[in-house]
Coordinates of C-alpha atoms in Angstrom, one line a residue:
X226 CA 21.1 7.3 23.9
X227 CA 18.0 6.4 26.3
X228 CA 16.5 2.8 25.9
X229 CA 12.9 2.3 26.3
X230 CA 12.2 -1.3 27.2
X231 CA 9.4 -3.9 27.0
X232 CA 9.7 -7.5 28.0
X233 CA 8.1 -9.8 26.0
X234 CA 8.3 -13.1 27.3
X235 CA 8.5 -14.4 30.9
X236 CA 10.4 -12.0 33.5
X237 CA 14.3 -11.2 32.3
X238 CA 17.0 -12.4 34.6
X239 CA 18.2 -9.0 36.6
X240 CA 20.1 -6.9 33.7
X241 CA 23.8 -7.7 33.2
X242 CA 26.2 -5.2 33.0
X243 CA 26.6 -5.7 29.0
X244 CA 26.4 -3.3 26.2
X245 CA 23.2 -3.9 24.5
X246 CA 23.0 -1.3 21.7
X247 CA 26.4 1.5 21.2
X248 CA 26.4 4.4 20.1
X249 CA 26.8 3.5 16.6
X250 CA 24.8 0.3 16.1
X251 CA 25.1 -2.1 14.0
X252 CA 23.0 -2.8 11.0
X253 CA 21.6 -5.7 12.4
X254 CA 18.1 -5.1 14.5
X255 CA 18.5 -8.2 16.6
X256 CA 21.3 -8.6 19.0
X257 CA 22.1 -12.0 21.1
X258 CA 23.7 -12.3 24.4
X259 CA 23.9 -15.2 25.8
X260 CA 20.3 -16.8 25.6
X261 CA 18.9 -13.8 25.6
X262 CA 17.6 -12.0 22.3
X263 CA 17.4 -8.4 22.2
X264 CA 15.3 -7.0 19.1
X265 CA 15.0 -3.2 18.8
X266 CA 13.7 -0.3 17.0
X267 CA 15.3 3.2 16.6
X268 CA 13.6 6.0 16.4
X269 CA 15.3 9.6 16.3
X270 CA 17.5 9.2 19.4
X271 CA 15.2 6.6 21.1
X272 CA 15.7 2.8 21.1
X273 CA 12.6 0.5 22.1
X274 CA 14.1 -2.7 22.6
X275 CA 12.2 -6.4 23.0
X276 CA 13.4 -8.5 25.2
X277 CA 13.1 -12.2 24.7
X278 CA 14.4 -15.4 26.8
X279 CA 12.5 -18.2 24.3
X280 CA 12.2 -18.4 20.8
X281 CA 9.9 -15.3 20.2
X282 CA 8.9 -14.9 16.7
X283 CA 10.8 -11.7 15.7
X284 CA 8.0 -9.9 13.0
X285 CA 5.5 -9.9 15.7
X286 CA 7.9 -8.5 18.1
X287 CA 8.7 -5.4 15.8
X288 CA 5.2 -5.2 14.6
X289 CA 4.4 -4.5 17.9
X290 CA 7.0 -1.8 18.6
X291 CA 5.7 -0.2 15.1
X292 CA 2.6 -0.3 16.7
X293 CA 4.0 1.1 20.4
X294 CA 5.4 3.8 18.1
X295 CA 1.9 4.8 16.9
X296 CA 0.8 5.0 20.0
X297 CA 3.2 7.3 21.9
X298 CA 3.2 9.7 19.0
X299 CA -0.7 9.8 19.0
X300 CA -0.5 10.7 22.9
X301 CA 2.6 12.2 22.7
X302 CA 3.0 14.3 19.9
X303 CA 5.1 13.5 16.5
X304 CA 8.4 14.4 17.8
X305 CA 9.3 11.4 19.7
X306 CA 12.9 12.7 21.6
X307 CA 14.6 12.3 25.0
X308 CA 12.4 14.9 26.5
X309 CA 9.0 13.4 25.4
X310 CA 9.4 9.6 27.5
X311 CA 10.7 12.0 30.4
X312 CA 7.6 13.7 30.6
X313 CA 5.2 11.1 29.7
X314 CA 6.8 8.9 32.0
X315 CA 3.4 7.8 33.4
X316 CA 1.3 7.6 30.3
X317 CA 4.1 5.5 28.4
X318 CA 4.2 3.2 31.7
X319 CA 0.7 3.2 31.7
X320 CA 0.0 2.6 28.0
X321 CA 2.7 -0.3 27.9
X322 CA 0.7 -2.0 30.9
X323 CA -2.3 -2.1 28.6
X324 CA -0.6 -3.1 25.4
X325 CA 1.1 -6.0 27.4
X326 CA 0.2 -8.5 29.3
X327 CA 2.8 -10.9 30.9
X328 CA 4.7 -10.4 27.8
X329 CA 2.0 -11.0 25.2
X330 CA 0.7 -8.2 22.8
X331 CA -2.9 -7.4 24.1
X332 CA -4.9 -3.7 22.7
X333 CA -2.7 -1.6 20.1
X334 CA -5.8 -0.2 18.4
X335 CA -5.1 3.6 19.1
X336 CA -8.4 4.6 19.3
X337 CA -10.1 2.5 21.5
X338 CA -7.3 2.8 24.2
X339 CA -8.0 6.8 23.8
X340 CA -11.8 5.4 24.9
X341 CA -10.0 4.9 28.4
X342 CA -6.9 5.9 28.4
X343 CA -7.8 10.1 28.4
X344 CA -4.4 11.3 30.4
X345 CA -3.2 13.6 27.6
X346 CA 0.4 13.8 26.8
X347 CA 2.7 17.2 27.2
X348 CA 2.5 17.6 23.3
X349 CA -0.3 16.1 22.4
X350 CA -2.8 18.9 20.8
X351 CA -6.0 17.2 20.1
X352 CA -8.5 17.4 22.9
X353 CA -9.8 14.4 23.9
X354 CA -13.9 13.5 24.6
X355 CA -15.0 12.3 28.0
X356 CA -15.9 8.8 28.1
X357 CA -18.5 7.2 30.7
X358 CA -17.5 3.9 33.0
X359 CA -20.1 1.8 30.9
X360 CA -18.3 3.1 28.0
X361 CA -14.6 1.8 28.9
X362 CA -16.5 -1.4 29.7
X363 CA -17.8 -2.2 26.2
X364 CA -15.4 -0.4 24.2
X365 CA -12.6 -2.5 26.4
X366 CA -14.3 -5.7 26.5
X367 CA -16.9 -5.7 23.0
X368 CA -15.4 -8.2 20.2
X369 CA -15.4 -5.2 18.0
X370 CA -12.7 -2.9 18.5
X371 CA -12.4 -1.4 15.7
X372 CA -15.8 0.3 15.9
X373 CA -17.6 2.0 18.5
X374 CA -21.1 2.1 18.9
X375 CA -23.7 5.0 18.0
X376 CA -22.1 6.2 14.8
X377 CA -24.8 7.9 13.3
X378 CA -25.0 9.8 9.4
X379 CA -27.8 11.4 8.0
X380 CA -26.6 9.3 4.3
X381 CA -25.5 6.0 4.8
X382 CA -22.8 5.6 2.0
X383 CA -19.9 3.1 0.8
X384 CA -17.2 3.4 -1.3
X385 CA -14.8 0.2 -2.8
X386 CA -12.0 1.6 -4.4
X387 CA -9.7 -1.0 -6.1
X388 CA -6.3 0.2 -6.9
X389 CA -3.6 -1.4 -8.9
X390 CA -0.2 -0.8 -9.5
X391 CA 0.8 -2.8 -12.8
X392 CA 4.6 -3.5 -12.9
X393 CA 6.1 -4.3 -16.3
X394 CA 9.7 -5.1 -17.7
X395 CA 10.4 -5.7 -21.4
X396 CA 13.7 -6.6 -22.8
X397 CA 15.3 -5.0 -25.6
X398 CA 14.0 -7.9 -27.7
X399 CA 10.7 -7.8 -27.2
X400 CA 10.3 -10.4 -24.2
X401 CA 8.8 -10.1 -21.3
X402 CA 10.5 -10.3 -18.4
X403 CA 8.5 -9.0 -15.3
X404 CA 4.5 -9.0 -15.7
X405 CA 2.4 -8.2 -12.1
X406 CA 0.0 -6.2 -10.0
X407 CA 0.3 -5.2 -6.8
X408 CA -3.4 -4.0 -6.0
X409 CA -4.9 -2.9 -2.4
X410 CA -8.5 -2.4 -1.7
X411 CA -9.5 1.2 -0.3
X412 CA -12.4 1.8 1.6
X413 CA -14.9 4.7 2.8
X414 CA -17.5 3.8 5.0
X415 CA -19.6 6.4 6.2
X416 CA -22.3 4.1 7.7
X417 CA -24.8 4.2 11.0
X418 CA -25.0 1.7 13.9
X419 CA -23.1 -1.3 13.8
X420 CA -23.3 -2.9 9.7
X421 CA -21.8 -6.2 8.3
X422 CA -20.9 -5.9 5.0
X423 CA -20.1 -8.5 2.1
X424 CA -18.9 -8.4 -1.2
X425 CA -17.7 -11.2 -4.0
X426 CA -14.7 -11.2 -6.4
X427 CA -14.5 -12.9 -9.6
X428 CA -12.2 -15.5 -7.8
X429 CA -11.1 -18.6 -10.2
X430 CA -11.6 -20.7 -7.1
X431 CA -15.3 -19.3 -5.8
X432 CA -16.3 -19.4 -10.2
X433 CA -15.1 -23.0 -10.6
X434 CA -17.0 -24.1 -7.6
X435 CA -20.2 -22.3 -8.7
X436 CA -19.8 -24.1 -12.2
X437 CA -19.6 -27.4 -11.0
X438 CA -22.6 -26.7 -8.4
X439 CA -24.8 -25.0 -11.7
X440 CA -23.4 -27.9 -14.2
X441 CA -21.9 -25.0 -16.3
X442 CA -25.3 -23.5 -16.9
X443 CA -24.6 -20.4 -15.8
X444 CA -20.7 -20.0 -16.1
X445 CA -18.1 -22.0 -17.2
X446 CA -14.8 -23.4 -15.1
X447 CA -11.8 -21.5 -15.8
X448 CA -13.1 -18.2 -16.2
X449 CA -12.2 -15.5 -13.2
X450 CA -8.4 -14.8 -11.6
X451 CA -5.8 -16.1 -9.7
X452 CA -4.7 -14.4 -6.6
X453 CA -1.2 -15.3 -5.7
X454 CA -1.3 -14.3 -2.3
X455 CA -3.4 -11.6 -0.2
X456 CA -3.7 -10.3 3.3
X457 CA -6.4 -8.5 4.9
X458 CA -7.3 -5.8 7.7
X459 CA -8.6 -7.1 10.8
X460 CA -11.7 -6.8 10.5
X461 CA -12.2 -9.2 7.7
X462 CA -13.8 -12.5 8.9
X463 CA -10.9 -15.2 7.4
X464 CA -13.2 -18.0 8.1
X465 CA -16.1 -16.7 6.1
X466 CA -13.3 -16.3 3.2
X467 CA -11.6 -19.4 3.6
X468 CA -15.4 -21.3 3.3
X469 CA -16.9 -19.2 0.5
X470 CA -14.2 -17.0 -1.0
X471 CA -16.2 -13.7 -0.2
X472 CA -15.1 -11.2 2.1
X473 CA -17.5 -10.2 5.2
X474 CA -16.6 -7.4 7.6
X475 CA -17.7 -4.8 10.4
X476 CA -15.9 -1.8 9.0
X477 CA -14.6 0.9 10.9
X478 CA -15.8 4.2 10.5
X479 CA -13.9 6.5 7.7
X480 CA -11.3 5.4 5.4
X481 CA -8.9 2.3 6.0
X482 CA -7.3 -0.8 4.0
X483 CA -9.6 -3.4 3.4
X484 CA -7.4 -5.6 1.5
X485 CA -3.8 -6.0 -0.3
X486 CA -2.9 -8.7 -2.9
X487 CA -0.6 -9.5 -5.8
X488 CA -1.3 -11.3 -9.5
X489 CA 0.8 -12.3 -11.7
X490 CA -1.8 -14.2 -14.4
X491 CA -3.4 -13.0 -17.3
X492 CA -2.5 -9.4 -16.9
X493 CA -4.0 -7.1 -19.1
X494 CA -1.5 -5.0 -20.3
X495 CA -2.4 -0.7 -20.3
X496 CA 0.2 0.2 -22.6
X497 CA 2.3 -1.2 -25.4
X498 CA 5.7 0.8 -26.7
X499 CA 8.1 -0.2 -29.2
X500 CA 10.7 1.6 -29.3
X501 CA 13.2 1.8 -31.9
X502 CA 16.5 3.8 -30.5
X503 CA 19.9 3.9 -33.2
X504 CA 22.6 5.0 -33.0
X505 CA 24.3 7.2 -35.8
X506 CA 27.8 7.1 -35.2
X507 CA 29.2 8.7 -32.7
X508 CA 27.6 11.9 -32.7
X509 CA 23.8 11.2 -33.5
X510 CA 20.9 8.9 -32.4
X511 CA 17.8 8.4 -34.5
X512 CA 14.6 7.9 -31.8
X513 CA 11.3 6.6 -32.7
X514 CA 8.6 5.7 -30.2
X515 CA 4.9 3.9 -30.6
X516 CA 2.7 3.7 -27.4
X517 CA -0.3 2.0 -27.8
X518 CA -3.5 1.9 -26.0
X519 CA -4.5 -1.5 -25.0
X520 CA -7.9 -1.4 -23.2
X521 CA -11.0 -0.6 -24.8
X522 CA -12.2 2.8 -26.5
X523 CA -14.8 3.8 -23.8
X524 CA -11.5 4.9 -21.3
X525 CA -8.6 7.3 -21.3
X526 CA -5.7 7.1 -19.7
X527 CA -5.1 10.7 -17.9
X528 CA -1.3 12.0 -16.9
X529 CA 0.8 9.7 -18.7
X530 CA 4.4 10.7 -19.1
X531 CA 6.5 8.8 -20.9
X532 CA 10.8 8.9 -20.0
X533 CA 12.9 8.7 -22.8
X534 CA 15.8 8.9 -21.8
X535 CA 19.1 9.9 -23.4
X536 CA 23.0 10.3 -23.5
X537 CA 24.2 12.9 -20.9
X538 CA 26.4 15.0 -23.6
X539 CA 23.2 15.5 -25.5
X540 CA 23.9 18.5 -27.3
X541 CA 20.5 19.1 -28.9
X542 CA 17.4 17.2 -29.5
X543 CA 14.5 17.5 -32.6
X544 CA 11.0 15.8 -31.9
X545 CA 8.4 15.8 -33.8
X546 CA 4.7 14.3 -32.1
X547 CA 0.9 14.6 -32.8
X548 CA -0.1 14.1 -29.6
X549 CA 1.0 15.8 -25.8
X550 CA 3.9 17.7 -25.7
X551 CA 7.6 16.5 -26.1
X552 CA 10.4 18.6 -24.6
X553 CA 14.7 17.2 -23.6
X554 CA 14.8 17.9 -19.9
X555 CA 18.4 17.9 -19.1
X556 CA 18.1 17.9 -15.4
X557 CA 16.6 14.6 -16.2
X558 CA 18.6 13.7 -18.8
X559 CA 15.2 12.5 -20.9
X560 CA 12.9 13.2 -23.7
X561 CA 9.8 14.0 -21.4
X562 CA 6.9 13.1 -23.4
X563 CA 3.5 14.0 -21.6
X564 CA 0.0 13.8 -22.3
X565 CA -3.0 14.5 -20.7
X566 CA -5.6 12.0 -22.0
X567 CA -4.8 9.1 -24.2
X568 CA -8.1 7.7 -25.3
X569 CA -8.2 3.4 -25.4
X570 CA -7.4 1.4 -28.8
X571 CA -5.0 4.3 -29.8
X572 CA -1.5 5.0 -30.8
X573 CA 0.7 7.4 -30.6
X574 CA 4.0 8.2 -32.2
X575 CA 7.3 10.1 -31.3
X576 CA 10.1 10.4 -33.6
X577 CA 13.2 12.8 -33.4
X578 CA 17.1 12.9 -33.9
X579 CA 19.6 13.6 -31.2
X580 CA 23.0 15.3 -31.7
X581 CA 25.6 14.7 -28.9
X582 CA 28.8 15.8 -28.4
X583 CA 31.9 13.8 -29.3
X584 CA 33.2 12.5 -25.9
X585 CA 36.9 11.7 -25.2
X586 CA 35.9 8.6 -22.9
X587 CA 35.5 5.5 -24.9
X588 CA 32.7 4.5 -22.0
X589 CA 29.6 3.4 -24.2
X590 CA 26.0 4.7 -23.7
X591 CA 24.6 2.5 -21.1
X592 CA 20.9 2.7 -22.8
X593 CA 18.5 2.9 -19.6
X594 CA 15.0 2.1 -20.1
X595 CA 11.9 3.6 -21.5
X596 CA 9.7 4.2 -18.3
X597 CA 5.8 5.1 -18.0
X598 CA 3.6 7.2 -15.5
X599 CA 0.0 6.8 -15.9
X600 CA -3.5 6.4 -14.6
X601 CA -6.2 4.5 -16.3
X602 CA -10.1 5.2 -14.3
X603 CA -12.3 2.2 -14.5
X604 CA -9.9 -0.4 -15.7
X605 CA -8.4 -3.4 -13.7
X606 CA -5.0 -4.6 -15.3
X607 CA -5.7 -7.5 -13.1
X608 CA -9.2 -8.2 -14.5
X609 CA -10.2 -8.2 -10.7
X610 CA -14.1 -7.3 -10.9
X611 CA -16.4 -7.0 -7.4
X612 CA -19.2 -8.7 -8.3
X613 CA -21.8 -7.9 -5.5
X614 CA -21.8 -5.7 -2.5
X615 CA -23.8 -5.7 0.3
X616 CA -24.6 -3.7 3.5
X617 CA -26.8 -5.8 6.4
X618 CA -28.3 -3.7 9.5
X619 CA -30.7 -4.1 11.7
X620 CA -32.3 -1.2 11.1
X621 CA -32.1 -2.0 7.4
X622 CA -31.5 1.6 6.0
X623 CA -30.7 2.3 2.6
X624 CA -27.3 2.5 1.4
X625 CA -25.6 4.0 -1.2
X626 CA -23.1 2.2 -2.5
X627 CA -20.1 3.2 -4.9
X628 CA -17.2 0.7 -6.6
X629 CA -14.6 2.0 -8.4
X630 CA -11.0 1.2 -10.3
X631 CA -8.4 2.5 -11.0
X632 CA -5.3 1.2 -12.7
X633 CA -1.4 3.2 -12.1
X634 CA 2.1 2.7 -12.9
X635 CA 4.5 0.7 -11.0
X636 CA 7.5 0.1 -12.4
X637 CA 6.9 0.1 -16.0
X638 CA 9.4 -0.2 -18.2
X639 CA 10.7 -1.2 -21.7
X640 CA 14.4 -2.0 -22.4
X641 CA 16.0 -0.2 -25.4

């Protein structure tokens, strides 16, 4: 095992003839000697390994060997191995004097050290562009390095897409028990020069403010959501946010992660099921199944699949549906129940018996949940809503500008 080092604070005292990692390490990532903290990373058969005399704060210190992972690979090559740091020696040494400084995390952004750092690695593929000395001077001393300068497009063109993954658990009796969304803000920028866009959400904070400023003229207090907690890419001025609630960036070119965040109010539910699942006996079960459509009739739902799942000496299974198709997979041990558009403020029903065979073991059924897989276009279970979005430029070209949801299973799932 090699160890690939980076010192992180002050200079180390000279190494001590201690075993920091063996071969078969420990499942901790953080390993003390003496005053000294040593936080590593392993990948394959490489350790990177922080070094720390004070009281470092440990997430940075792995995000920043995540991030010195990225980097090697991009130069590198995707197989990171023994042979690749012996013979990128020099570019690793090299990049690792411009990601640190005296121990403090300085450039990780992989494409602007690519703007002057052009050594190519042994495996690395991808041909890299020549780059002028004025170029390496504002690309490696601008503000903005997450965008270079002179992107030109012949359509200037936005895209917002709001993403949600709804997360539901519902006891046996009917209450629920889990109720959230984890939701993440795409974006697509395919823009000229160097923009500054802005957009609003229908924040409960930014909506009560603007009622009490209007004297509920044009909205009322109360109405909007409540974000429990978000983070955001860098480029996202937090100041701006903090003062006004609405999000103002310089966006790098292409696609990236604006923005991820988490409710747990008011969630408006896709589905409903009630299911109703007895038991016969010993050798049959009696299975009937609504799902509902909550959201309104103009959407559909498209490639919802619903798990059903059942005893594993199921001997034979009858169903009977209107809607999708409804087959016993035994490799999954379920009633796969899948259809391909389910139009809003609908209902479905799935009945059916089950015959199993007698078992020997008294070990009763455990009764696993009920689980969903679905997509619902142009529905937020959130009720998150982007309320304006614009581009500023000083060329002031016309933008086109697209926002769209899109609402998809978590972990959805109804006790039976």
């Amino acid at each position: 095992m090699r160890l690939t080092r980076a010192c992180w604070t002050s200079p180390c005292r000279p190494p001590r003839p201690q075993v920091i990692v063996q071969k078969e390490a420990g499942r901790s990532p953080v390993q003390m000697i003496g005053d000294t903290s040593f936080m590593y990373l392993k990948v394959g058969t490489i350790f990177l390994v922080a070094v720390s005399q004070g009281n470092a704060q440990a997430a940075v210190c792995f995000q920043f060997l995540s991030a010195l992972v990225t980097i090697i690979k991009s130069y590198c090559g995707p197989d990171m191995n023994d042979d690749t740091i012996r013979n990128n020696f020099v570019l690793i040494y090299e990049l690792l004097d411009e990601t640190l400084d005296y121990g403090y995390p300085q450039n990780t952004t992989v494409d602007l050290l690519k703007m002057y750092i052009t050594q190519k690695g042994e495996q690395q593929n991808t041909e890299g562009e020549p780059v002028t000395p004025s170029n390496i001077t504002i690309q490696a001393t601008g503000a903005i390095s997450w965008r270079k300068e002179g992107i030109k497009y012949r359509k200037n063109e936005l895209f917002i897409d709001v993403v949600e993954q709804c997360n539901l658990m519902v006891s046996n009796k009917g209450t629920v028990l889990r109720n959230d969304v984890a939701g993440s803000i795409m974006v697509k920028c395919y823009l000229s020069g160097m923009p500054e866009c802005k957009f609003g959400l229908n924040d409960k904070l930014l909506l009560d403010n603007e009622a009490k400023n209007k004297a509920g003229k044009a909205r009322r207090a109360g109405a909007g959501i409540e974000i429990d907690d978000c983070s955001f890419h860098q480029c996202v001025k937090l100041g701006k946010f903090d003062q006004d609630r609405t999000v103002s960036f310089v966006p790098p070119d292409g696609e990236f992660q604006l923005m991820n965040y988490r409710i747990s109010d008011s969630i408006n539910l896709p589905f409903r099921v009630l299911p109703v699942v007895k038991e016969l006996g010993r050798t049959r079960i009696e299975v009937n199944v609504k799902v509902k459509s909550m959201y309104t009739f103009k959407l559909f739902a498209t490639n919802v699949v619903i798990k059903i799942p059942l005893p594993k000496n199921t001997a034979q299974v009858h169903i009977n549906t209107v809607a999708g198709k409804a087959k016993y997979e035994a490799a999954e041990g379920a009633v796969m129940w899948r259809i391909r558009r389910f139009p809003g403020d609908t209902e479905y029903a799935l009945s059916g018996e089950v015959e199993i065979i007698n078992s020997v073991s008294e070990k009763a059924w455990g009764r696993p949940p009920i689980t969903m897989d679905f997509q619902v276009p142009m529905f937020a279970a959130s009720g998150l809503h982007v309320r304006f979005l614009k581009v500023f430029e000083k060329s002031n070209y016309q933008t086109i500008k697209w926002v769209r949801y899109i609402t998809k299973a978590g972990t959805y799932q109804h006790r039976i």
